Short mmCIF file of C-alpha atoms in Angstrom, two decimals:
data_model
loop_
_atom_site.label_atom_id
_atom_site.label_comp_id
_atom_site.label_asym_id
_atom_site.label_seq_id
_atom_site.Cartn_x
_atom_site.Cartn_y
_atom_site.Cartn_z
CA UNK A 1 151.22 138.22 55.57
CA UNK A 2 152.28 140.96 53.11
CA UNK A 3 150.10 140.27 49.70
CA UNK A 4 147.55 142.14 48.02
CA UNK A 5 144.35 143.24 49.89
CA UNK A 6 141.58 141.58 47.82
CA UNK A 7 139.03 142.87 49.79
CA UNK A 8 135.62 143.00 47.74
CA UNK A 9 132.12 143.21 48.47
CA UNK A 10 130.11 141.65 46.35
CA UNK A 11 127.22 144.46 45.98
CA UNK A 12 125.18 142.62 43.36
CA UNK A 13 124.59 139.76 45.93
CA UNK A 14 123.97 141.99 49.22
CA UNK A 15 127.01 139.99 50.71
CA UNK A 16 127.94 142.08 53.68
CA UNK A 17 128.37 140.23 56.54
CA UNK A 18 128.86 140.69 60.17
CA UNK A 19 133.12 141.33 60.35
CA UNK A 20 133.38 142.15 56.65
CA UNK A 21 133.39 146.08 56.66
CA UNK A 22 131.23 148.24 59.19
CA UNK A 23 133.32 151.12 59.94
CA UNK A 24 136.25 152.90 58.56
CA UNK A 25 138.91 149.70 58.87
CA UNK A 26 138.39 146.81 56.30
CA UNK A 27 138.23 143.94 59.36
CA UNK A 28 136.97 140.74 59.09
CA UNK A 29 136.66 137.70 60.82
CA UNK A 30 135.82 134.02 61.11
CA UNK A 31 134.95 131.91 64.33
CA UNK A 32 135.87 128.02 64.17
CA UNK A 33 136.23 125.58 66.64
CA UNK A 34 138.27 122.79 67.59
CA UNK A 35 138.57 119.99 69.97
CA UNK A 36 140.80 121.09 73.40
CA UNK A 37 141.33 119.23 76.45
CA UNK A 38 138.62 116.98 78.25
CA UNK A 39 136.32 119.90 79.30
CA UNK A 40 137.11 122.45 76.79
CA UNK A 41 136.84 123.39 73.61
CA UNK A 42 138.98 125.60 71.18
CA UNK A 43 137.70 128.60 69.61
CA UNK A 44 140.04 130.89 67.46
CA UNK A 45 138.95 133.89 66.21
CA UNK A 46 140.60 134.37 63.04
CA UNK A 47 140.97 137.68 61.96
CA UNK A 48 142.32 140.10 58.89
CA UNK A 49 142.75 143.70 58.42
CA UNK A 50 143.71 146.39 55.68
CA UNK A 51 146.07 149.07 57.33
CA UNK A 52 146.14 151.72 54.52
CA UNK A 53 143.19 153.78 56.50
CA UNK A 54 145.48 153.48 59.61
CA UNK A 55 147.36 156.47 61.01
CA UNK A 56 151.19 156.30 60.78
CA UNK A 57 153.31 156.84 63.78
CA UNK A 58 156.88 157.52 63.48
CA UNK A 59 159.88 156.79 65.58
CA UNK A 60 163.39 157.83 64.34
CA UNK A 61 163.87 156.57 60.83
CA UNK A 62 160.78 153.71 61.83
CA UNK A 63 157.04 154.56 60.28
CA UNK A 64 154.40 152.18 61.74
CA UNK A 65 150.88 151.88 62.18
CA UNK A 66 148.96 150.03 65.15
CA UNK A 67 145.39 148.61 65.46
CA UNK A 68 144.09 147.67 68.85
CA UNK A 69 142.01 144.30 68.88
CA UNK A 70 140.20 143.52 71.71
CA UNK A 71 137.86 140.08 71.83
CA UNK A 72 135.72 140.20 75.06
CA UNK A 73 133.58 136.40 75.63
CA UNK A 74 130.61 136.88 77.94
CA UNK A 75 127.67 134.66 79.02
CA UNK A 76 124.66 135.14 80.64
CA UNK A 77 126.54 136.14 84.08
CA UNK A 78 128.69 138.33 82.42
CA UNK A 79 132.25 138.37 81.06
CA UNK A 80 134.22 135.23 81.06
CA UNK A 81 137.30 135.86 78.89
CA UNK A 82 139.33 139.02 77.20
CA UNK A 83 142.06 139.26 75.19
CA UNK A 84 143.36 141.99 73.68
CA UNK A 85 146.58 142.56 71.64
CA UNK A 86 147.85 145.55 69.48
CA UNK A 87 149.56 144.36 66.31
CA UNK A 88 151.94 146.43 64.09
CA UNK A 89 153.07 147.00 60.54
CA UNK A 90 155.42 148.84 58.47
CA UNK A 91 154.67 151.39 56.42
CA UNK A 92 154.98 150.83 52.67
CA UNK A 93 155.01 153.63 50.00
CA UNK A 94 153.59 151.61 46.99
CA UNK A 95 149.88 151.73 45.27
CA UNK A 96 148.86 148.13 46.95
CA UNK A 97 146.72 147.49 49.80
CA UNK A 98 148.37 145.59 51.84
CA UNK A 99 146.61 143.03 54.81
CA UNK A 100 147.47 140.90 58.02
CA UNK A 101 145.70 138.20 59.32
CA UNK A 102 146.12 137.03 62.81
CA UNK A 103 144.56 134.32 65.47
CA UNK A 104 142.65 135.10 68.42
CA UNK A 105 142.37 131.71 70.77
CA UNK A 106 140.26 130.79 73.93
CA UNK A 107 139.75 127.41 75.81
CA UNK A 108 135.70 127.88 76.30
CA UNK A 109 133.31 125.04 78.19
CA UNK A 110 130.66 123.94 75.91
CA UNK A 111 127.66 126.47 75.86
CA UNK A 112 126.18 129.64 75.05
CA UNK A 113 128.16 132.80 74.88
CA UNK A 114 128.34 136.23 73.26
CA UNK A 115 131.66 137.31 71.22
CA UNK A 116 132.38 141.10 70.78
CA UNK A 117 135.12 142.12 69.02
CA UNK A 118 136.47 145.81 69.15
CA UNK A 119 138.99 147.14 67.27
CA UNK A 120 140.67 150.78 67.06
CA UNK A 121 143.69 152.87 65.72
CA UNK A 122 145.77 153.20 68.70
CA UNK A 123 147.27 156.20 67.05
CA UNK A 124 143.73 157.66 66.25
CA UNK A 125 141.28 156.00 68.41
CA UNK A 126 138.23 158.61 67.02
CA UNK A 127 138.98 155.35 63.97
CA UNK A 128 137.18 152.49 65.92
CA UNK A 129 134.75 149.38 65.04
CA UNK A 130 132.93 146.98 67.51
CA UNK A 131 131.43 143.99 65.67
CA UNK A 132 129.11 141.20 68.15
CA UNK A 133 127.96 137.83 67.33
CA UNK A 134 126.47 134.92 69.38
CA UNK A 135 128.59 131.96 69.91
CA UNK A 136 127.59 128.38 70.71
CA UNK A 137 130.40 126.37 71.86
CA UNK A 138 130.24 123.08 71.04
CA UNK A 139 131.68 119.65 72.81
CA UNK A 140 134.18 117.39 70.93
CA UNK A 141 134.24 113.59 72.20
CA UNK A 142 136.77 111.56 71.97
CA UNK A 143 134.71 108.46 72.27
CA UNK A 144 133.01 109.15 68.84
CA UNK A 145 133.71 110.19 65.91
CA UNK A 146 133.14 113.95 64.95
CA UNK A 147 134.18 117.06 62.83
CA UNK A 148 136.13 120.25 63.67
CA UNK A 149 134.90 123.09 62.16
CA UNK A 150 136.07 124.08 58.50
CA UNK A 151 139.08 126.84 57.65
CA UNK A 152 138.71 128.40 54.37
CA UNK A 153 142.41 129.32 53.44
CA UNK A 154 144.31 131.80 51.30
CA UNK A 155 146.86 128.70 51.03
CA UNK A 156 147.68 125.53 52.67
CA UNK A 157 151.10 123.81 52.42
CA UNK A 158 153.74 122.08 54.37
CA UNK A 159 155.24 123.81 56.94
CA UNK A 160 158.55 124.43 57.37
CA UNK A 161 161.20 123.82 60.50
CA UNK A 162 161.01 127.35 60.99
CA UNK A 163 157.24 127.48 60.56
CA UNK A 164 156.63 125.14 63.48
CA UNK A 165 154.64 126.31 66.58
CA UNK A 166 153.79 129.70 64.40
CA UNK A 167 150.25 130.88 65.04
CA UNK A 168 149.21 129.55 61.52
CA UNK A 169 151.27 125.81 61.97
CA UNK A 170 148.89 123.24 62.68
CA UNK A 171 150.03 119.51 62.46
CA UNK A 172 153.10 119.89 59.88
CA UNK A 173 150.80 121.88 57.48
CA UNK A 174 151.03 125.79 57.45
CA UNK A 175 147.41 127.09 56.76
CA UNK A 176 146.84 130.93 56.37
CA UNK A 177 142.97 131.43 57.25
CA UNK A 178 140.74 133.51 55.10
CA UNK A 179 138.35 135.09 57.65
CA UNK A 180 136.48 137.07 54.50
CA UNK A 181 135.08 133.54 53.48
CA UNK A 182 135.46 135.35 49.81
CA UNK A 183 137.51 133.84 46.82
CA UNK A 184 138.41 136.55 44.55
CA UNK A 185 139.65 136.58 40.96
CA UNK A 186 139.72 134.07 37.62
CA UNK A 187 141.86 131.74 38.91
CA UNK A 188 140.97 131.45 42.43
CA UNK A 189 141.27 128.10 44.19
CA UNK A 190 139.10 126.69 47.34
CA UNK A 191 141.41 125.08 50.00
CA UNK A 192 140.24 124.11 53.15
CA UNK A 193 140.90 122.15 56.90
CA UNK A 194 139.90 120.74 59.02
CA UNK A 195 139.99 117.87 61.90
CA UNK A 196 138.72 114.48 62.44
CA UNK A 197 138.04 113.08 66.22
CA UNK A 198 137.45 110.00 67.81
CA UNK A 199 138.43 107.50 65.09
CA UNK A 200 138.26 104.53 67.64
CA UNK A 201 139.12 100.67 66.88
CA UNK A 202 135.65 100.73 66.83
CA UNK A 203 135.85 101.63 63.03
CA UNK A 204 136.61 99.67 60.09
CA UNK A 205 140.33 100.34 59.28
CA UNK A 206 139.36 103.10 56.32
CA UNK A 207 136.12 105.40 56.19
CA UNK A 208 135.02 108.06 53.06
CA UNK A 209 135.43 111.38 53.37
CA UNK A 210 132.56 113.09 51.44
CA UNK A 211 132.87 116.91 49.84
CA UNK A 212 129.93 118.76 48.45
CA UNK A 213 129.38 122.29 47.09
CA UNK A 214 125.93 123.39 47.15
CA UNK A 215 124.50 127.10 45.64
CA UNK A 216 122.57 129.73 47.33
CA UNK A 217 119.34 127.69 46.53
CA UNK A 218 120.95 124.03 47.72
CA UNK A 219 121.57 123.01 44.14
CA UNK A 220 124.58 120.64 44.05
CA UNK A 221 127.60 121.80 41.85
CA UNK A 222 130.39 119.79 43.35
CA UNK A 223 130.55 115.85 45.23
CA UNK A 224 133.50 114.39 45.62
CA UNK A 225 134.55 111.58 47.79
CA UNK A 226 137.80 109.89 49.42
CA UNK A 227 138.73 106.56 50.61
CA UNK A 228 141.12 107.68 53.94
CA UNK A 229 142.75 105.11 55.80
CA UNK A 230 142.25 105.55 59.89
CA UNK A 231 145.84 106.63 61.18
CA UNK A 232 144.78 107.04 64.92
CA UNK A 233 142.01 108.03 66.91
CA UNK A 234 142.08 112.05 65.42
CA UNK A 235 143.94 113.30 61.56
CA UNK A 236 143.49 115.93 58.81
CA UNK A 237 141.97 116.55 56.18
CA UNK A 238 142.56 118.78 53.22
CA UNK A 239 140.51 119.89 50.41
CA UNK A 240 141.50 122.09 47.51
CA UNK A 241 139.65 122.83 44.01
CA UNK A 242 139.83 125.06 41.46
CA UNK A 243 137.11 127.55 40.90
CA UNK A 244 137.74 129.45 37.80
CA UNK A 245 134.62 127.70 36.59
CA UNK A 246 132.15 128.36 39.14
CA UNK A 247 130.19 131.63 38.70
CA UNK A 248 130.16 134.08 41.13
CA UNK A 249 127.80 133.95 44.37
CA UNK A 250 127.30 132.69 47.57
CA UNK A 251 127.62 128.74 48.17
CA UNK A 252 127.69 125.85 51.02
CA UNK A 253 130.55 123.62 51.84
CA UNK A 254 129.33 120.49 53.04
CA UNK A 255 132.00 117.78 54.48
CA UNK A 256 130.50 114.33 55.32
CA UNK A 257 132.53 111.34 57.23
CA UNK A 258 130.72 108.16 56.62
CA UNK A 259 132.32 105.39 58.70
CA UNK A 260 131.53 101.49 59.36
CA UNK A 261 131.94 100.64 63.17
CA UNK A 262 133.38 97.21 63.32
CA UNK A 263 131.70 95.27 65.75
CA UNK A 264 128.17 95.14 64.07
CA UNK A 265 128.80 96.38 60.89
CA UNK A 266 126.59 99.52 61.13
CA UNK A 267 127.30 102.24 58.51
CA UNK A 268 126.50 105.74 60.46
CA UNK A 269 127.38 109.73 58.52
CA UNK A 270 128.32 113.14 60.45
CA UNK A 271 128.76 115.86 58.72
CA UNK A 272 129.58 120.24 59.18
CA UNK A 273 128.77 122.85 56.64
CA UNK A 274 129.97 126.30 55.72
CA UNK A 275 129.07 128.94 53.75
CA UNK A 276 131.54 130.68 51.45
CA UNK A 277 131.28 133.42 48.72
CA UNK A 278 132.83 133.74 44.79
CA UNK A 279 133.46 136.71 43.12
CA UNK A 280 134.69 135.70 39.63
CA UNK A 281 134.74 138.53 36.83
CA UNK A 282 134.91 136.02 34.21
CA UNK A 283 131.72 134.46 35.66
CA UNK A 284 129.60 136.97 36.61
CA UNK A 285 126.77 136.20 39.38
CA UNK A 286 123.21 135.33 37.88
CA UNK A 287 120.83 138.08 37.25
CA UNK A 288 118.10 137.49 39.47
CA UNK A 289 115.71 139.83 38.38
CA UNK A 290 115.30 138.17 34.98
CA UNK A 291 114.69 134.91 36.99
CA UNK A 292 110.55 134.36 37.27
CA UNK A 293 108.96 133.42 39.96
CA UNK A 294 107.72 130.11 38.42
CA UNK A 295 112.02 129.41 37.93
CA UNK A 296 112.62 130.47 41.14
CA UNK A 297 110.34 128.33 42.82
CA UNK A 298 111.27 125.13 40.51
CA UNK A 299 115.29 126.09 41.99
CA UNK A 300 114.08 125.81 45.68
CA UNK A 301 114.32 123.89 48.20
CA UNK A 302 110.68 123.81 48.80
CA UNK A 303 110.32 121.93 45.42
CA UNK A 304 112.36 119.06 47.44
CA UNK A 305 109.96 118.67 50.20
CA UNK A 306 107.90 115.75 50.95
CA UNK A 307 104.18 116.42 52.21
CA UNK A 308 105.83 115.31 56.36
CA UNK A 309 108.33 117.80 55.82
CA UNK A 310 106.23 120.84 54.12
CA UNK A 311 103.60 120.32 57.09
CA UNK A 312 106.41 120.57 59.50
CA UNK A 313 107.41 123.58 57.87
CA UNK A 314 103.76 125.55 58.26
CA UNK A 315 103.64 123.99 62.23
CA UNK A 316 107.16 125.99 62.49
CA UNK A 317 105.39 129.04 61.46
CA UNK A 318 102.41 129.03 62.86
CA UNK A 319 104.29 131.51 65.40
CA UNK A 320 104.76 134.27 63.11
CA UNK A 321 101.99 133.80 60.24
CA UNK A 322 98.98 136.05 60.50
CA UNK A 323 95.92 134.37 60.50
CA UNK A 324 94.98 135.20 57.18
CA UNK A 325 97.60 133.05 56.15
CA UNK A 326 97.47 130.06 58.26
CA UNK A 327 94.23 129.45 57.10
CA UNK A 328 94.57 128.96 53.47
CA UNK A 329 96.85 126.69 54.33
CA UNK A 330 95.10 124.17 56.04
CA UNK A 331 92.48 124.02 52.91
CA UNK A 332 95.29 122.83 50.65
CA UNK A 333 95.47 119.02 49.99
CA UNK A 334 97.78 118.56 47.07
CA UNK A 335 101.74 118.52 48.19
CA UNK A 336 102.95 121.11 44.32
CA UNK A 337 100.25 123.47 46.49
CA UNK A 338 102.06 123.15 49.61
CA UNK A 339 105.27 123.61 48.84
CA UNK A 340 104.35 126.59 46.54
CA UNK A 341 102.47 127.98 49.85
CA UNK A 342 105.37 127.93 51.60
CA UNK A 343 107.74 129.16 48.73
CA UNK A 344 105.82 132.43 48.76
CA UNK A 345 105.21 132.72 52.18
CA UNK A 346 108.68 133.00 52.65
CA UNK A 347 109.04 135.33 49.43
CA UNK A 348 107.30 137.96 50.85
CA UNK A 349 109.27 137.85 53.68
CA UNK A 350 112.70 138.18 52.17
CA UNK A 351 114.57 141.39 53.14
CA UNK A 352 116.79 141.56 50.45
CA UNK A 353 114.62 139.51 47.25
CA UNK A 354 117.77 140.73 44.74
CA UNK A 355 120.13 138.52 46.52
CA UNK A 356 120.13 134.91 46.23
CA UNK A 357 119.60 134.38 49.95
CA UNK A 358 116.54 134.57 51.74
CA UNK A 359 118.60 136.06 55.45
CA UNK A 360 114.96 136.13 57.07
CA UNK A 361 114.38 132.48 56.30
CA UNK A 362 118.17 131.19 57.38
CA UNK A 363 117.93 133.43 60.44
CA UNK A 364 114.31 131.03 61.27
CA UNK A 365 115.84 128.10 60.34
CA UNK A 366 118.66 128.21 62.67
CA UNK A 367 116.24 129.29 65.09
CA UNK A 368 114.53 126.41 64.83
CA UNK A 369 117.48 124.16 64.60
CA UNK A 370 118.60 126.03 68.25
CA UNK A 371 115.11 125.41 69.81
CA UNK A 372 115.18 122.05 69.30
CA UNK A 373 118.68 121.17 70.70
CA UNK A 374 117.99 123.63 73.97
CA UNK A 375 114.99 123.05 74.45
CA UNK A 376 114.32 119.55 74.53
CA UNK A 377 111.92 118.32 77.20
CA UNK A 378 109.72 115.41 78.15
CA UNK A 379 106.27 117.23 77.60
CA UNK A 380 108.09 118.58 74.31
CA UNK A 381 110.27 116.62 73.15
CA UNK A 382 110.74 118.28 69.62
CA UNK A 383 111.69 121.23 71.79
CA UNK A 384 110.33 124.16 69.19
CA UNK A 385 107.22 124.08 70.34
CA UNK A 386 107.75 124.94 73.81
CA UNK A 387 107.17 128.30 75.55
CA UNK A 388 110.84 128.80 75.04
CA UNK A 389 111.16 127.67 71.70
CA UNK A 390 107.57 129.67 70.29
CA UNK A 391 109.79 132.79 71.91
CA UNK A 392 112.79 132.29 69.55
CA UNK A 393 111.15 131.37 66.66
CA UNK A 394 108.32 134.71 66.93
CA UNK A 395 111.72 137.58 68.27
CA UNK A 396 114.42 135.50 67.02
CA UNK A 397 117.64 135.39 69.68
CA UNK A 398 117.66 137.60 72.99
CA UNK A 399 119.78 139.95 73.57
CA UNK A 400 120.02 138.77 77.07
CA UNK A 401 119.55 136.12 79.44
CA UNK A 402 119.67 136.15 82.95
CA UNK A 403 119.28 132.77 84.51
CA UNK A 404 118.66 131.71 88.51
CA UNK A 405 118.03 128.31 89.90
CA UNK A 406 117.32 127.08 93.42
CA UNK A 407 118.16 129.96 96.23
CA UNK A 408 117.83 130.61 99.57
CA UNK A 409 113.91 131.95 99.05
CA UNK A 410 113.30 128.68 97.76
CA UNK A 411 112.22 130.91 94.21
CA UNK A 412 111.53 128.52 91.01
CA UNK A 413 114.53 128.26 88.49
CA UNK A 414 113.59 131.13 86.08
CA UNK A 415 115.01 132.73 83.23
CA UNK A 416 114.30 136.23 82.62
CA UNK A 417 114.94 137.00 78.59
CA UNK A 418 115.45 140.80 77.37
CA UNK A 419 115.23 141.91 73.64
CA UNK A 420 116.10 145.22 74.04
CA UNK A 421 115.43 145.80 70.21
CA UNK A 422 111.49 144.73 69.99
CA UNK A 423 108.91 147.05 70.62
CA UNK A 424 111.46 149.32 72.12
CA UNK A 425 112.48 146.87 74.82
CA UNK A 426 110.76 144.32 76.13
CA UNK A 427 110.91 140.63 79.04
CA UNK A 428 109.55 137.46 79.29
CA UNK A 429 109.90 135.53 82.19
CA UNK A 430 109.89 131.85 81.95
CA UNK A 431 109.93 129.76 85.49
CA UNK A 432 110.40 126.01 85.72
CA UNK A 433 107.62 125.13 88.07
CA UNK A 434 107.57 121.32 88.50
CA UNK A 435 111.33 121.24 88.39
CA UNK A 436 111.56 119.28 85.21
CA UNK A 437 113.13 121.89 83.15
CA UNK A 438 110.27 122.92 81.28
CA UNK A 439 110.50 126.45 81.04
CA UNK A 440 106.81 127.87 80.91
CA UNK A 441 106.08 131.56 80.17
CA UNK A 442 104.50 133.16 83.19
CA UNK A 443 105.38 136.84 82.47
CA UNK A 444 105.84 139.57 79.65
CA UNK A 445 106.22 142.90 78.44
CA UNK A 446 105.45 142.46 75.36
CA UNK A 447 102.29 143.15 73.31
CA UNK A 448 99.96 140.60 72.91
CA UNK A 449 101.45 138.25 75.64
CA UNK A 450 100.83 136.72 78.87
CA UNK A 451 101.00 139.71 81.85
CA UNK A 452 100.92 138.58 85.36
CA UNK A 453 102.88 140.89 87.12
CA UNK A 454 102.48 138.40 90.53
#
């Protein structure tokens, strides 16, 4: 690719994330996932770079500049896949910015991993970035229906003869990824992919196809929905919509397949999500601080919850809450005095309250979503409430986890967690006693836990 580099951060709304810009190179980068072969899945880093901060190297009457991009996989044993590759360019005398965008692919097993990504100026390597992330692979059936991850693209047309089995092909359609997750400019259009599995004969002959576009505070903007007709047991599905009037800021993508199976008539919904950002100068983003507290709160999602789902809320944080705050809590009776409880509870904990995203509340709530798929056991079902899951939901994710089953001194299964960023480093030790894979906490380092160095 060879366009303009519209490569904006959108300072008013604190969007910065992880792969945007953290060094001296403009990277980013985008994970999705895909369905592979019958114990693998698909995961493509897609990534995009700015070169003009590159140095140039010449040869003869040739002037071109290199960045090294290396994308080491580990999990809790250690590395499981590299791949590294050094892609060129040409140098270009003009005033533009120019960018290239690339794919990065590995065939994964479904499960927890960590994805680091370094990258470096081969011809100045003192010019270098290393960006990490954690990565949970997921598992696509074929025996029911599901959805690949979304691709937010710069464009998306049919591909050409030519254009076939190129890096950005994919089933007749050329789509050029937009790893920034950032539309840019007045007339800036949203276009995505993405890829539905295991449409079995079990399904009516036709299903819906379901888009919504949600703001930072889960208002709905956009829903619009599709009558598809079921050409086999896996298709595509493209999106596009114009967003020149949308105002700038950070939203959700939310793609629903609602399907009827055939033999009993049941009507059953799955559905992914993504998050995506707008920078419109026609439609500048909201000014917050004008915004009261009373408006914010109305705008929440908080507002939405029923008195089950508020009190599941508080049990959540129970974990982190002081005691001075619990308590309160429990006096309250009315649900408008729960919800605003919880509203401000979470207020006071938001990093960055000038932004329309609470980060310290998302980071919680996909700790909480995590805890209760891993975690799952008979004496705790819900999962979150286990020794394990009380762990994530107090220090968030570990840095590192080092896992051992049966061995030859007939030692419990145990799992030995590190966070090497909490009170300057600290363990907990978690051993499945009974053999039932409930994890209980026998052992840590950390203030104001269990110690039992034995």
């Amino acid at each position: 690719m060879n366009r303009r580099f519209l490569f904006y951060t959108i300072l008013s709304l604190g969007i910065l994330q992880t792969g945007m810009l953290a060094g001296g190179i403009p990277f980013s980068y985008d994970v999705v996932q895909f369905r592979g072969d019958s114990i693998s899945t698909v995961v493509e880093v897609h990534y995009m770079y700015a070169d003009h901060v590159l140095k140039t190297k010449r040869e003869g009457k040739t002037a071109i500049k290199e960045l090294s991009i290396e994308t080491m996989v580990s999990n809790s044993t250690g590395p499981v896949a590299t791949k590294s590759k050094i892609v060129e360019s040409q140098e270009i005398r003009d005033s533009l910015i120019h960018e290239y965008a690339g794919i990065i692919s590995f065939a994964l097993k479904p499960g927890q991993y960590s994805l680091q990504t370094t990258i470096s100026d081969v011809n100045n390597p003192a010019l270098r970035d290393v960006f990490s992330s954690t990565l949970v692979v997921k598992q696509f059936l074929s025996t029911s229906p599901q959805i690949s991850d979304i691709i937010l693209a710069s464009s998306i047309q049919s591909s050409t003869i030519a254009e076939r089995g190129t890096q950005f092909e994919r089933n007749g359609l050329l789509v050029s990824p937009m790893p920034s997750l950032e539309y840019v400019g007045t007339d800036a259009q949203l276009q995505t992919y993405c890829e539905l599995y295991g449409l079995n004969k079990s399904m009516t002959d036709s299903f819906d196809i379901r888009y919504f576009i949600y703001d930072h505070i889960k208002r709905e903007v956009v829903d619009m929905q599709y009558r598809r007709k079921r050409m086999g047991n896996s298709q595509t599905d493209v999106f596009k919509l114009p967003l020149d009037a949308v105002t700038s800021g950070m939203y959700y993508l939310r793609v629903e397949l609602s399907f009827v199976n055939a033999d009993n008539g049941v009507k059953d919904t799955i559905r992914t999500m993504k998050k995506f950002y707008i920078n419109n100068p026609s439609m500048p983003v909201e000014d917050l601080a004008a915004v009261s507290e009373d408006e914010k709160f109305e705008r929440s999602e908080f507002k939405t919850f029923t008195m089950e789902q508020i009190d599941k809320e508080f049990a959540f944080v129970q974990f982190i809450a002081s005691s001075v705050e619990l308590d309160p809590y429990k006096q309250l009776t009315t649900l408008a005095a729960k919800q605003r409880f919880m509203f401000r509870f979470w207020l006071m904990r938001d990093p960055q309250p000038m932004t329309p995203e609470n980060e310290k509340y998302e980071d919680f709530k996909k700790n909480v979503s995590f805890a209760r798929k891993n975690f799952k056991t008979i004496p705790f079902p819900e999962g979150w409430n286990s020794d394990r899951g009380r762990v994530i939901l107090k220090y968030g994710q570990p840095t590192q986890i080092d896992r051992r089953y049966f061995n030859s001194d007939r030692a419990h299964p145990h799992e030995i967690w590190h966070y090497n960023e909490v009170q300057g480093g600290v363990q907990f030790i978690f051993v499945d006693i009974k053999g039932v894979e409930n994890y209980i906490l026998v052992h840590s380092t950390a203030m104001n836990e269990i110690h039992n160095y034995n």
